[in-house]
Coordinates of C-alpha atoms in Angstrom, one line a residue:
X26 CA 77.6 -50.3 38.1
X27 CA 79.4 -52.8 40.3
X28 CA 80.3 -56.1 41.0
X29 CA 81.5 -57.8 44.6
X30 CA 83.4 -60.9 45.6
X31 CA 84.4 -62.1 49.1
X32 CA 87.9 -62.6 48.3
X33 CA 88.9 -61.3 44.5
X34 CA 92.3 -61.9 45.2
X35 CA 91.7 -65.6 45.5
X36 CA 89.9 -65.9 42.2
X37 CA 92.0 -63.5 39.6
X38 CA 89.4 -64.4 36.9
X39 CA 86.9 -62.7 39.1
X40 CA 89.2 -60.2 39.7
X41 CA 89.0 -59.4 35.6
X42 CA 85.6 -60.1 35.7
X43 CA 85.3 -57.0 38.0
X44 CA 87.2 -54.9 36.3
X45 CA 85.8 -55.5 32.7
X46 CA 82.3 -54.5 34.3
X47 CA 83.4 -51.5 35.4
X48 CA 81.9 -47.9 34.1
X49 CA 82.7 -46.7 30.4
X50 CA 79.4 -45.2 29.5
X51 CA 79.6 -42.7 26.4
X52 CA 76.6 -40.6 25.5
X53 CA 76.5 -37.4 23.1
X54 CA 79.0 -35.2 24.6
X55 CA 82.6 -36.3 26.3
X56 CA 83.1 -39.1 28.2
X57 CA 79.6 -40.2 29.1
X58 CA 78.0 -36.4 29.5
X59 CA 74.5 -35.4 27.4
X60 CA 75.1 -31.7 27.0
X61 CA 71.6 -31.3 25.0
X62 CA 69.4 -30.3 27.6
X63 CA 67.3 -27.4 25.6
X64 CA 65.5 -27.7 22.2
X65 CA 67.4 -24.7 21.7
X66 CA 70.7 -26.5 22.5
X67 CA 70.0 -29.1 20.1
X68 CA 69.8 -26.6 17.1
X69 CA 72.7 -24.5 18.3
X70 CA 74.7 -27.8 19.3
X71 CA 74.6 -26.5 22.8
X72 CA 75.9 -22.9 22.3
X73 CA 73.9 -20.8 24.5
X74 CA 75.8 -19.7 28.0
X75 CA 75.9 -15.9 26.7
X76 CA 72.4 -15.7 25.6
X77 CA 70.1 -13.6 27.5
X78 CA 67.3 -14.0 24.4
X79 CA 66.2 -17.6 23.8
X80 CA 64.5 -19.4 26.8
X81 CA 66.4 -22.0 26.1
X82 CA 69.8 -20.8 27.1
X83 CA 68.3 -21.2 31.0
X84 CA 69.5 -24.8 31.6
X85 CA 73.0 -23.8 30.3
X86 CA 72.9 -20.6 32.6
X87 CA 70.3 -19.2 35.0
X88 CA 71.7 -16.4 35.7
X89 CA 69.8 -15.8 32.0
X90 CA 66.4 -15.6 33.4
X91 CA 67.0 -11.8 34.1
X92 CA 66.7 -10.9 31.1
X93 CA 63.4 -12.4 30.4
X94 CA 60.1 -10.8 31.3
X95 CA 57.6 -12.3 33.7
X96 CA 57.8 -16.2 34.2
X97 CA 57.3 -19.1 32.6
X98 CA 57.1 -22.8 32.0
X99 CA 58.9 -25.1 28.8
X100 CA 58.2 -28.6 29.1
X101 CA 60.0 -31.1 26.5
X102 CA 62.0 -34.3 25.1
X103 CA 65.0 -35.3 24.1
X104 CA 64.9 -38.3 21.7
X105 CA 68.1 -39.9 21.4
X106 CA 68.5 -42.6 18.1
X107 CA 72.2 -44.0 18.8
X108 CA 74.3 -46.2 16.1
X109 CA 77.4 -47.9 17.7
X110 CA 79.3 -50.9 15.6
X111 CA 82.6 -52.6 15.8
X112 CA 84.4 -55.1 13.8
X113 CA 86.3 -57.5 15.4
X114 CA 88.2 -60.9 14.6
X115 CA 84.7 -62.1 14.8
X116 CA 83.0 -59.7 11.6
X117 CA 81.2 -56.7 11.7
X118 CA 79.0 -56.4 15.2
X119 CA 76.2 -53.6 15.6
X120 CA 75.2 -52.9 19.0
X121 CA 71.8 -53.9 19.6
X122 CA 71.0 -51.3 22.1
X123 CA 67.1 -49.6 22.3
X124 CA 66.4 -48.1 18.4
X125 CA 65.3 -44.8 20.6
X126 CA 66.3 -43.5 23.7
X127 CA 63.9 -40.4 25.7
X128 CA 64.8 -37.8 28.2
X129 CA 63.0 -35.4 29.6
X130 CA 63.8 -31.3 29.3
X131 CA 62.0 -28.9 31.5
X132 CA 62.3 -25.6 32.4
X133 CA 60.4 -23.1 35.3
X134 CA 61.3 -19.7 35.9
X135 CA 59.5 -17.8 38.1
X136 CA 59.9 -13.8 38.1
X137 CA 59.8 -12.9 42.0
X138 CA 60.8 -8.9 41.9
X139 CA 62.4 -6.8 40.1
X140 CA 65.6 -8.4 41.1
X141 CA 65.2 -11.5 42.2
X142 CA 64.1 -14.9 40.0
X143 CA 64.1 -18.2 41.3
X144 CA 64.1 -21.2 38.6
X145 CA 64.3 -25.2 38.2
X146 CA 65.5 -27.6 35.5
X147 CA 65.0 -31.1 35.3
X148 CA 66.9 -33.1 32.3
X149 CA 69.3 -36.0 31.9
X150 CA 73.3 -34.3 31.8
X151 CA 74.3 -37.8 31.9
X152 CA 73.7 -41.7 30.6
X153 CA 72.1 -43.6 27.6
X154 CA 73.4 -47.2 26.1
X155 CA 74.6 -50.2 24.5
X156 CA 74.5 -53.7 23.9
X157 CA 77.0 -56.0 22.2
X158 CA 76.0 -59.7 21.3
X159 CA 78.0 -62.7 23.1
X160 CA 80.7 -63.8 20.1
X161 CA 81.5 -59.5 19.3
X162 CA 85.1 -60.2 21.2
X163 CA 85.8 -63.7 20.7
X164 CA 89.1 -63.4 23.2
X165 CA 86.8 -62.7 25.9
X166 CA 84.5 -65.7 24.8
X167 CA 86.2 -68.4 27.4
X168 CA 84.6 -72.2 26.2
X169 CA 81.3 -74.1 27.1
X170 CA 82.8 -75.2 30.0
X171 CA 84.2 -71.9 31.7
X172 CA 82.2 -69.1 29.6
X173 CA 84.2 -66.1 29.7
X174 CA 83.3 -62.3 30.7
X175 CA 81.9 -61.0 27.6
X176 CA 80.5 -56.9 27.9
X177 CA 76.6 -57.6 26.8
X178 CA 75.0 -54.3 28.3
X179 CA 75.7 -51.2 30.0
X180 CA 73.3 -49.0 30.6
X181 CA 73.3 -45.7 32.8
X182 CA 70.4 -43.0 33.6
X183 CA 71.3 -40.4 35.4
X184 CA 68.5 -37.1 36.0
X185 CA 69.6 -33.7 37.3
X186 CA 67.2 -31.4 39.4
X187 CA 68.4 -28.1 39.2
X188 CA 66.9 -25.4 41.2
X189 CA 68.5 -22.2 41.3
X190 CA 68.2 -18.4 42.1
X191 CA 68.9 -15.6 40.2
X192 CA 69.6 -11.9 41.0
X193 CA 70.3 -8.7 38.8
X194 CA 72.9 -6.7 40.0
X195 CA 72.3 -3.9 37.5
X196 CA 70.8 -4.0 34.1
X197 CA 74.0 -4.8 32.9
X198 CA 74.9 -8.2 34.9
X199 CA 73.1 -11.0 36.7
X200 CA 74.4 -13.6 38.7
X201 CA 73.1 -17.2 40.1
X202 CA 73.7 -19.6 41.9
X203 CA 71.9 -23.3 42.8
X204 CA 72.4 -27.1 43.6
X205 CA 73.3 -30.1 41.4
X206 CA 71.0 -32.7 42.4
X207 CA 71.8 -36.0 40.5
X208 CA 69.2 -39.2 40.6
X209 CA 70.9 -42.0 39.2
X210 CA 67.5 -43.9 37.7
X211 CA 69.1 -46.7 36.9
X212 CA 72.6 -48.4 36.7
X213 CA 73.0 -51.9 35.0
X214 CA 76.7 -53.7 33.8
X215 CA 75.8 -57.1 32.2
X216 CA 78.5 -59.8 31.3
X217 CA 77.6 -62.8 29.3
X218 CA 77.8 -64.5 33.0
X219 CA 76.7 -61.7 35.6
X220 CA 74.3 -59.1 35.7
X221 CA 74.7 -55.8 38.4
X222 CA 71.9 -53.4 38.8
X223 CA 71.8 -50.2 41.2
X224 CA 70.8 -47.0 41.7
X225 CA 71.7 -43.9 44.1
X226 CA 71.7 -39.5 44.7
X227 CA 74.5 -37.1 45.0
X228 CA 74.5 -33.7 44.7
X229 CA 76.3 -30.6 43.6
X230 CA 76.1 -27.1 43.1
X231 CA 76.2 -24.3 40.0
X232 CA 77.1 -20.9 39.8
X233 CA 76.5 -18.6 37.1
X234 CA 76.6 -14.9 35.6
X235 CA 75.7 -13.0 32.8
X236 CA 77.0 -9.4 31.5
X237 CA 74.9 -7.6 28.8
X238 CA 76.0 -4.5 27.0
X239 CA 74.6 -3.7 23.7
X240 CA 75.0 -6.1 21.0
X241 CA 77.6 -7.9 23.0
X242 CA 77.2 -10.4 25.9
X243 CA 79.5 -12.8 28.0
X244 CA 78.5 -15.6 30.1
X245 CA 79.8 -18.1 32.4
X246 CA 78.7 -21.4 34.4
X247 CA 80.3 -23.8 36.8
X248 CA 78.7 -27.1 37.7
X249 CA 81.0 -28.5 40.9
X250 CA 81.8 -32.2 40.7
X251 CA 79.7 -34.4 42.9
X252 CA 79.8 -38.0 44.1
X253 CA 77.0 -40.5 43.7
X254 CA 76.6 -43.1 46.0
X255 CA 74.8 -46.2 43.9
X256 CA 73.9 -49.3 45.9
X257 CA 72.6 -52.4 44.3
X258 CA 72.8 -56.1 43.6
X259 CA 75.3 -58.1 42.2
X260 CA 73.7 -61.4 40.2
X261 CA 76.1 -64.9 39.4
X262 CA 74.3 -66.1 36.1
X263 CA 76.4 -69.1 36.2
X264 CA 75.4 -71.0 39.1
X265 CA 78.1 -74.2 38.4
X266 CA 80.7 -71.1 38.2
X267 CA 79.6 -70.1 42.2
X268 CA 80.2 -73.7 43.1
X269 CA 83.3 -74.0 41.5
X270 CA 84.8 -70.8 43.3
X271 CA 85.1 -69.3 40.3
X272 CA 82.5 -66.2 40.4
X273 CA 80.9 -65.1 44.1
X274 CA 77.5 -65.9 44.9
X275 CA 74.8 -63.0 44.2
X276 CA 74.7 -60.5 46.8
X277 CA 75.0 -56.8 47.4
X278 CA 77.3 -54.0 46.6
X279 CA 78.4 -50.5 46.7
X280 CA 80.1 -47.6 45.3
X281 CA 80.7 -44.1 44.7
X282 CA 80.6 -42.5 41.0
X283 CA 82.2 -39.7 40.4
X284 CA 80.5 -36.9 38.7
X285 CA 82.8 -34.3 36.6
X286 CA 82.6 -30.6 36.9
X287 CA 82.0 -28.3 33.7
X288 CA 83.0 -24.9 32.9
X289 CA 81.7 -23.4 30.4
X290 CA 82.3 -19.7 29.1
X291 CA 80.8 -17.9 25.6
X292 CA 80.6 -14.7 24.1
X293 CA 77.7 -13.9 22.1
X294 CA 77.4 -10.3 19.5
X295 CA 74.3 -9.3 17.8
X296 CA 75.6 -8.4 14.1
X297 CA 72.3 -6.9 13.3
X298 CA 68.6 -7.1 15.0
X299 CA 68.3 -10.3 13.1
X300 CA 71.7 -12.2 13.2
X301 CA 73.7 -13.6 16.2
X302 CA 76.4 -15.4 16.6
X303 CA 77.7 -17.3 19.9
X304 CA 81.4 -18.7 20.3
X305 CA 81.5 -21.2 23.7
X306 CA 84.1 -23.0 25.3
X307 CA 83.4 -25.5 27.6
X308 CA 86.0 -27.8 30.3
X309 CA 85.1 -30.9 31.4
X310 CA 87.2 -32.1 34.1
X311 CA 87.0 -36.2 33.5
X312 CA 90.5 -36.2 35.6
X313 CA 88.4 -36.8 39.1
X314 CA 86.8 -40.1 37.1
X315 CA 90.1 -42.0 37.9
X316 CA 89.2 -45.0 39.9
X317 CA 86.4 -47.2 40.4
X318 CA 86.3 -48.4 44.2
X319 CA 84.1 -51.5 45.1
X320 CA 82.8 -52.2 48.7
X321 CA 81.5 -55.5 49.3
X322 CA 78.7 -56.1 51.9
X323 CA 79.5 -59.1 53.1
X324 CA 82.3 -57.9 55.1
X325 CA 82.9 -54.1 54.0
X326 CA 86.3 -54.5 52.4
X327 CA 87.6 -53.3 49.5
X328 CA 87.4 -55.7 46.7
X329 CA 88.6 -53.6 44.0
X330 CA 90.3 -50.4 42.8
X331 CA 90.0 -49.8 39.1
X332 CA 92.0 -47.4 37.2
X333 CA 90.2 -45.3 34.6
X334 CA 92.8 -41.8 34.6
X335 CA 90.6 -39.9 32.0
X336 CA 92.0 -36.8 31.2
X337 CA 90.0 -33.4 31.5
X338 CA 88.6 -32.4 28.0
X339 CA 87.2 -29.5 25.9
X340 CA 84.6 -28.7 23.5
X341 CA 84.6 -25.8 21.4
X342 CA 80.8 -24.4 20.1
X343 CA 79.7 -22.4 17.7
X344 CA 75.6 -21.3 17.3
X345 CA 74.2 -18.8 15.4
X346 CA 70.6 -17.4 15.7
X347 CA 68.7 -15.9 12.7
X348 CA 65.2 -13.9 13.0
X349 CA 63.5 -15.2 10.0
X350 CA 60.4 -13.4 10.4
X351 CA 59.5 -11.3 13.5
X352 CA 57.8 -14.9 15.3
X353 CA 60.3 -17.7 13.8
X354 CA 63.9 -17.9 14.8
X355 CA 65.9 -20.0 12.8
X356 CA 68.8 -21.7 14.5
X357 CA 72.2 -23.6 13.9
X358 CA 75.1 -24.7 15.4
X359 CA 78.2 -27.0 15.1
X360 CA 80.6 -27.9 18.0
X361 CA 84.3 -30.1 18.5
X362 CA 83.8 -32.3 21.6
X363 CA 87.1 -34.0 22.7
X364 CA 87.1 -37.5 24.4
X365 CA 88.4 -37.7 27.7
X366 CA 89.5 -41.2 27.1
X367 CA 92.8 -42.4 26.0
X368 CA 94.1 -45.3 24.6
X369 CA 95.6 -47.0 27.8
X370 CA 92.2 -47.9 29.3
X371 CA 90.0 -47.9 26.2
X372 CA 87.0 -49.5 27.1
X373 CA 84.6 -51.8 24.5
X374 CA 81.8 -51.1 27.1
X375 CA 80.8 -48.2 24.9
X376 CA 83.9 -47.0 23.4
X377 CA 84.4 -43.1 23.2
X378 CA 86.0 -40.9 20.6
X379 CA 86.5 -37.3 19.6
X380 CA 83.0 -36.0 17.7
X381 CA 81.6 -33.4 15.6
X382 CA 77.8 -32.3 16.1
X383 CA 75.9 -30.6 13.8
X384 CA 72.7 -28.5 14.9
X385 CA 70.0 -26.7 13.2
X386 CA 66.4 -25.8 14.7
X387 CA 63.5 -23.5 15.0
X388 CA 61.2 -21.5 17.3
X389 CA 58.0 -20.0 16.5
X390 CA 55.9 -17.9 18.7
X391 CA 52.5 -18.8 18.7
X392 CA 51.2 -15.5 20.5
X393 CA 49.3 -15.2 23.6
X394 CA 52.2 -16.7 25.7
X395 CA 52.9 -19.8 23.8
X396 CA 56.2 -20.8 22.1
X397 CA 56.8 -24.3 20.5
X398 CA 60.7 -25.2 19.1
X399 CA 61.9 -28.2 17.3
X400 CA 65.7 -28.9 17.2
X401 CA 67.6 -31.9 14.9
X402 CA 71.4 -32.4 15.9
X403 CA 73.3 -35.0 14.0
X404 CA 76.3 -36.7 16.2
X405 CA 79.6 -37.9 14.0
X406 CA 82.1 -39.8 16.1
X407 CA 85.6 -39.8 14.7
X408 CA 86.4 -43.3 14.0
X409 CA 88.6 -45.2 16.5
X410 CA 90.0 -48.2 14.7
X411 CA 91.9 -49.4 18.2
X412 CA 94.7 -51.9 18.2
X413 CA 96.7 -51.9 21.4
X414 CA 99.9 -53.5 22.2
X415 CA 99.0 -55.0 25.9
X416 CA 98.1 -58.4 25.5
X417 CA 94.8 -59.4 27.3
X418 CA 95.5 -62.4 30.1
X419 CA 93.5 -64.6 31.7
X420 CA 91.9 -62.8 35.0
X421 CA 93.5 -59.6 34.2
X422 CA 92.0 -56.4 33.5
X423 CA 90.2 -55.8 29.8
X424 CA 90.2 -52.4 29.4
X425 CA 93.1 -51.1 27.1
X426 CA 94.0 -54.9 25.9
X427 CA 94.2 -56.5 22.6
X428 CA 91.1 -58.4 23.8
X429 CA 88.9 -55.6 22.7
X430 CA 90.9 -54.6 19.5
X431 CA 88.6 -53.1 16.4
X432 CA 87.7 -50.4 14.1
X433 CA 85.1 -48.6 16.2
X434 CA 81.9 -46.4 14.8
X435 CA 79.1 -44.4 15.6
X436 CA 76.8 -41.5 14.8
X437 CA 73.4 -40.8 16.6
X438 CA 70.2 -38.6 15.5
X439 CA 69.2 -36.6 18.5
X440 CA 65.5 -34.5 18.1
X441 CA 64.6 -32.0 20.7
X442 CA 60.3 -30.9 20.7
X443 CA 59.7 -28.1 23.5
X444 CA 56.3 -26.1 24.0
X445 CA 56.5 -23.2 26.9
X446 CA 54.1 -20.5 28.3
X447 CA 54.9 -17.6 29.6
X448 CA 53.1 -15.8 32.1
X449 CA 53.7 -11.8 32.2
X450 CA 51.1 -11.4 35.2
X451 CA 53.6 -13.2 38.0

């Protein structure tokens, strides 16, 4: 996640170096967010913040777990099978990240009185990755003799513990409220001549409510922003570079990652006891991820400010919920996720684009408490074929040059397998 240097200003191609390493991640939703965090999200592409039905809709807002009986426990996965290619100058590159990517999607709610449930969710809002091969951006390849800061891999795993209360204010409306609590796993940045690792915690909070009337139903959800602090190492892979003054010896870094905030709001209306359809809008406020900030250890300074000024974006959901037979729900769903990222700091780290998401799933209950779903969401990204008109120099900054100019593409086939117990006697 970050890179240090005792004196960037004395070495501008380290100075570029730093700032080509710097965060771009891209996952499933905007920016580099992984809204699936329910089976049930995955087949009703994450449309669920007015449900007070499907177990599912929990993670996306607890203030749902009043309108469930008793308690209960979903365990699950989120397999994750990303594409990403560009051509370049070069030919036709595909990244060569991991064929299949896992995350975890759990759910507990426990029932404590009449009015009162407490709950906790533990999944991955954030992350995943790519890898490019050294060659993909030939203007970043520098010679034999001075190898140049090629993006090889950028990887970031982030896990959210969620644990929240919940309270019924009448039969009508519940609200909640609970705390953000971010793990970041794992943090790497590799360049054909560095490699940074890290890892860190920040935390958060959510607040959520729920009106139910009839057929009709309204929901909202606020996740505050929150700041990660990531420490880690820095690594020269070039050791003839570090003698030559050109990159800093391997040592130990620092910095804060900024976590967006997300609003979401839906409206869900029963058309008949079978049929149900949910219309979600969702804000993601990408503006705070403007600047990456470096601290060095060796001394404490500052040793670089990198502008990323995202803009906030939207998605718009859609999911509808079918009762095929009186134990299997049928599920789909289709949702317009915006990119937060513009064209004057574009990044080839894992370029990000507007995408469409198509859901569809099931649930079937298997009686005595059980319930198993399966969810299948295909990922489109729009196309980015990126030319820009700042011309890349020697020790400047990458992101947004012609250095990383290409016709962009990806899609991704995410699967979501759940299995939860309920437990009427708590």
């Amino acid at each position: 996640m970050f890179e240090n240097h005792q004196a960037a200003r004395s070495h501008p191609r380290v100075a570029g170096l730093i700032m080509s390493l710097c965060i771009a991640p891209q996952a499933f939703g905007s920016g580099f967010a992984v809204p699936e965090i329910s089976t049930a999200g995955v087949g009703m592409a994450n449309a669920l913040v007015a449900n007070p039905r499907d177990r599912g809709a929990v993670p996306y807002n607890p203030a749902a777990m009043a309108f469930h009986q008793g308690s209960w426990l979903s365990i699950g996965s989120l397999l994750i099978g990303p594409s990403f290619s560009v051509e370049t100058a070069s030919g036709s590159h595909d990244s060569e990240g991991a064929d299949w990517l896992a995350a975890p999607m759990i759910q507990a709610a426990i029932r404590l009185d009449e009015r009162w449930w407490a709950g906790l969710s533990i999944n991955a809002p954030f992350g995943l990755e790519t890898r490019w091969s050294t060659g993909t951006f030939p203007a970043l390849a520098g010679s034999a003799a001075l190898p140049g800061p090629e993006p090889t891999r950028s990887n970031l795993e982030i896990l959210a513990f969620t644990p929240t209360v919940t309270y019924a204010v009448s039969d009508a409306l519940a609200v909640s409220a609970g705390a953000d609590i971010y793990w970041v796993k794992s943090a790497e940045l590799d360049s054909s001549i560095t490699a940074l690792e890290g890892d860190g915690t920040g935390w958060g909070f959510n607040l959520g409510a729920l009106y139910v009337t009839g057929p009709f139903s309204a929901g909202i959800n606020l996740h505050s922003s929150a700041t990660a602090r990531v420490d880690g190492t820095y690594s020269a892979l070039e050791p003839t570079m570090v003698i030559a003054g050109v990159l800093p010896p391997s040592q130990t870094a620092e910095l804060d990652l900024e976590i967006p905030w997300r609003l979401q709001l839906g409206v869900r209306y029963e058309f008949t006891p079978a049929l149900a359809v949910e219309f979600d809008w969702t804000r993601n406020g990408w503006s705070s991820f403007d600047e990456i900030k470096v601290i060095g250890d060796l001394d404490g300074s500052t040793i670089l400010r990198d502008r990323n000024e995202w803009d906030d974006a939207n998605a718009y959901r859609l999911g509808l919920t079918y009762q095929l037979q009186d134990r299997t729900q049928l599920r789909f769903g289709y949702s317009y996720d915006e990119t937060p990222q513009g064209d004057g700091h574009f990044s080839a780290r894992v370029p990000d684009s507007d995408r469409h998401l198509f859901g569809v799933g099931v649930g079937h209950d298997l009686g005595n408490g059980w319930q198993v779903e399966a969810g299948y969401m295909y990922v489109l990204f729009e196309e980015r074929d990126y030319r820009s008109r700042t011309p890349y120099t020697l020790g400047g900054e990458i992101n947004g040059t012609d250095a990383i100019d290409g016709d962009y593409d990806a899609h991704a086939h995410l699967i979501g397998l759940e299995i939860s117990r309920s437990f009427d006697g708590l």
